[in-house]
Amino acid sequence: MEKSTAMEHALSLMNRKNMSISGVVDVSEFSDTQVILKTSMGGLSIKGKSLSISQLNTQTGTLDVSGEICSIQYLNKGKDGFFAGLFK
C-alpha cells in the first residue's frame, strides 16, 4: 500500500456563506444540512442550511462549500466518540 504525503490543511470562511478547505482526503457524507469529510488533520463536520459543494478536487485536496454555515467541528477520533469508527 502506497503511503500518501501529508497535505497542508487550512480553512477559509467568508461571511458564513462560502468556505474553502484544503487538505481534504475524502467526503464521507453530504446533505443540504451537513457535510462530513476527512482531512489531513482528522475528521471535520460542517453543519448548516442549503449547503452545496461547489467544487471538489481530490487531486489537490480542495473543497468549496456554499450555503448558510452554522457550525464547524473537528471530530474526535478517540475510542469513546460516536465517530470513532467512521474514519478508519
PDB file of C-alpha atoms in Angstrom:
ATOM      1  CA  MET A   1       0.000   0.000   0.000  1.00  0.00           C
ATOM      2  CA  GLU A   2       1.370   3.368  -1.015  1.00  0.00           C
ATOM      3  CA  LYS A   3       1.715   5.989   1.732  1.00  0.00           C
ATOM      4  CA  SER A   4       0.253   9.393   0.974  1.00  0.00           C
ATOM      5  CA  THR A   5       2.245  12.513   1.664  1.00  0.00           C
ATOM      6  CA  ALA A   6       0.868  14.819   4.338  1.00  0.00           C
ATOM      7  CA  MET A   7      -1.238  17.616   2.887  1.00  0.00           C
ATOM      8  CA  GLU A   8      -1.393  21.026   4.490  1.00  0.00           C
ATOM      9  CA  HIS A   9      -4.835  21.744   5.946  1.00  0.00           C
ATOM     10  CA  ALA A  10      -6.474  25.179   6.021  1.00  0.00           C
ATOM     11  CA  LEU A  11      -9.985  26.647   6.325  1.00  0.00           C
ATOM     12  CA  SER A  12     -11.264  29.921   4.943  1.00  0.00           C
ATOM     13  CA  LEU A  13     -14.782  31.107   5.781  1.00  0.00           C
ATOM     14  CA  MET A  14     -16.253  34.235   4.186  1.00  0.00           C
ATOM     15  CA  ASN A  15     -19.449  35.806   5.566  1.00  0.00           C
ATOM     16  CA  ARG A  16     -20.600  32.404   6.898  1.00  0.00           C
ATOM     17  CA  LYS A  17     -21.684  31.578   3.338  1.00  0.00           C
ATOM     18  CA  ASN A  18     -18.586  30.455   1.411  1.00  0.00           C
ATOM     19  CA  MET A  19     -15.962  28.078   2.761  1.00  0.00           C
ATOM     20  CA  SER A  20     -12.767  26.820   1.149  1.00  0.00           C
ATOM     21  CA  ILE A  21     -10.917  23.869   2.671  1.00  0.00           C
ATOM     22  CA  SER A  22      -7.548  22.402   1.730  1.00  0.00           C
ATOM     23  CA  GLY A  23      -6.090  19.092   2.866  1.00  0.00           C
ATOM     24  CA  VAL A  24      -9.309  17.185   2.077  1.00  0.00           C
ATOM     25  CA  VAL A  25      -8.774  13.434   1.800  1.00  0.00           C
ATOM     26  CA  ASP A  26     -12.368  12.198   1.375  1.00  0.00           C
ATOM     27  CA  VAL A  27     -16.003  13.337   1.669  1.00  0.00           C
ATOM     28  CA  SER A  28     -17.830  10.733   3.758  1.00  0.00           C
ATOM     29  CA  GLU A  29     -21.315  12.215   3.902  1.00  0.00           C
ATOM     30  CA  PHE A  30     -23.131  15.074   2.220  1.00  0.00           C
ATOM     31  CA  SER A  31     -26.614  16.557   2.519  1.00  0.00           C
ATOM     32  CA  ASP A  32     -28.102  20.047   2.392  1.00  0.00           C
ATOM     33  CA  THR A  33     -27.670  20.309   6.191  1.00  0.00           C
ATOM     34  CA  GLN A  34     -24.330  18.548   6.836  1.00  0.00           C
ATOM     35  CA  VAL A  35     -21.004  17.711   5.221  1.00  0.00           C
ATOM     36  CA  ILE A  36     -18.699  15.197   6.916  1.00  0.00           C
ATOM     37  CA  LEU A  37     -15.225  14.874   5.500  1.00  0.00           C
ATOM     38  CA  LYS A  38     -11.804  13.539   6.312  1.00  0.00           C
ATOM     39  CA  THR A  39      -8.891  15.955   6.219  1.00  0.00           C
ATOM     40  CA  SER A  40      -5.185  15.504   6.737  1.00  0.00           C
ATOM     41  CA  MET A  41      -5.819  16.712  10.313  1.00  0.00           C
ATOM     42  CA  GLY A  42      -8.740  14.370  11.063  1.00  0.00           C
ATOM     43  CA  GLY A  43     -12.498  14.340  10.616  1.00  0.00           C
ATOM     44  CA  LEU A  44     -14.451  17.554  10.080  1.00  0.00           C
ATOM     45  CA  SER A  45     -18.205  18.187  10.322  1.00  0.00           C
ATOM     46  CA  ILE A  46     -19.839  21.235   8.731  1.00  0.00           C
ATOM     47  CA  LYS A  47     -23.491  21.926   9.585  1.00  0.00           C
ATOM     48  CA  GLY A  48     -25.827  24.493   8.127  1.00  0.00           C
ATOM     49  CA  LYS A  49     -28.715  25.142   5.768  1.00  0.00           C
ATOM     50  CA  SER A  50     -28.868  24.833   1.979  1.00  0.00           C
ATOM     51  CA  LEU A  51     -25.296  23.514   1.841  1.00  0.00           C
ATOM     52  CA  SER A  52     -23.825  22.618  -1.514  1.00  0.00           C
ATOM     53  CA  ILE A  53     -20.403  21.536  -2.694  1.00  0.00           C
ATOM     54  CA  SER A  54     -19.432  23.896  -5.482  1.00  0.00           C
ATOM     55  CA  GLN A  55     -16.022  22.338  -6.101  1.00  0.00           C
ATOM     56  CA  LEU A  56     -14.207  19.161  -5.062  1.00  0.00           C
ATOM     57  CA  ASN A  57     -10.748  18.354  -6.391  1.00  0.00           C
ATOM     58  CA  THR A  58      -9.399  15.114  -4.943  1.00  0.00           C
ATOM     59  CA  GLN A  59      -6.028  15.515  -6.663  1.00  0.00           C
ATOM     60  CA  THR A  60      -5.256  18.823  -4.945  1.00  0.00           C
ATOM     61  CA  GLY A  61      -7.368  18.087  -1.837  1.00  0.00           C
ATOM     62  CA  THR A  62      -9.518  21.215  -2.096  1.00  0.00           C
ATOM     63  CA  LEU A  63     -13.227  21.606  -1.375  1.00  0.00           C
ATOM     64  CA  ASP A  64     -15.541  24.618  -1.642  1.00  0.00           C
ATOM     65  CA  VAL A  65     -18.841  24.642   0.268  1.00  0.00           C
ATOM     66  CA  SER A  66     -21.547  27.283  -0.007  1.00  0.00           C
ATOM     67  CA  GLY A  67     -24.752  27.864   1.937  1.00  0.00           C
ATOM     68  CA  GLU A  68     -25.593  29.102   5.437  1.00  0.00           C
ATOM     69  CA  ILE A  69     -22.799  27.642   7.606  1.00  0.00           C
ATOM     70  CA  CYS A  70     -23.837  27.310  11.260  1.00  0.00           C
ATOM     71  CA  SER A  71     -21.079  25.168  12.791  1.00  0.00           C
ATOM     72  CA  ILE A  72     -17.666  23.688  12.055  1.00  0.00           C
ATOM     73  CA  GLN A  73     -16.412  20.900  14.314  1.00  0.00           C
ATOM     74  CA  TYR A  74     -13.376  18.662  14.250  1.00  0.00           C
ATOM     75  CA  LEU A  75     -14.401  15.138  15.149  1.00  0.00           C
ATOM     76  CA  ASN A  76     -12.827  13.184  17.993  1.00  0.00           C
ATOM     77  CA  LYS A  77     -11.064  10.096  16.698  1.00  0.00           C
ATOM     78  CA  GLY A  78     -10.895   8.570  20.196  1.00  0.00           C
ATOM     79  CA  LYS A  79     -12.391   5.205  21.155  1.00  0.00           C
ATOM     80  CA  ASP A  80     -15.348   6.703  23.033  1.00  0.00           C
ATOM     81  CA  GLY A  81     -16.599   9.096  20.343  1.00  0.00           C
ATOM     82  CA  PHE A  82     -19.592   8.442  18.104  1.00  0.00           C
ATOM     83  CA  PHE A  83     -17.458   8.977  15.003  1.00  0.00           C
ATOM     84  CA  ALA A  84     -14.636   6.737  16.254  1.00  0.00           C
ATOM     85  CA  GLY A  85     -15.230   4.020  13.693  1.00  0.00           C
ATOM     86  CA  LEU A  86     -16.256   6.334  10.871  1.00  0.00           C
ATOM     87  CA  PHE A  87     -12.758   7.287   9.663  1.00  0.00           C
ATOM     88  CA  LYS A  88     -10.558   4.208   9.636  1.00  0.00           C
TER      89      LYS A  88
END
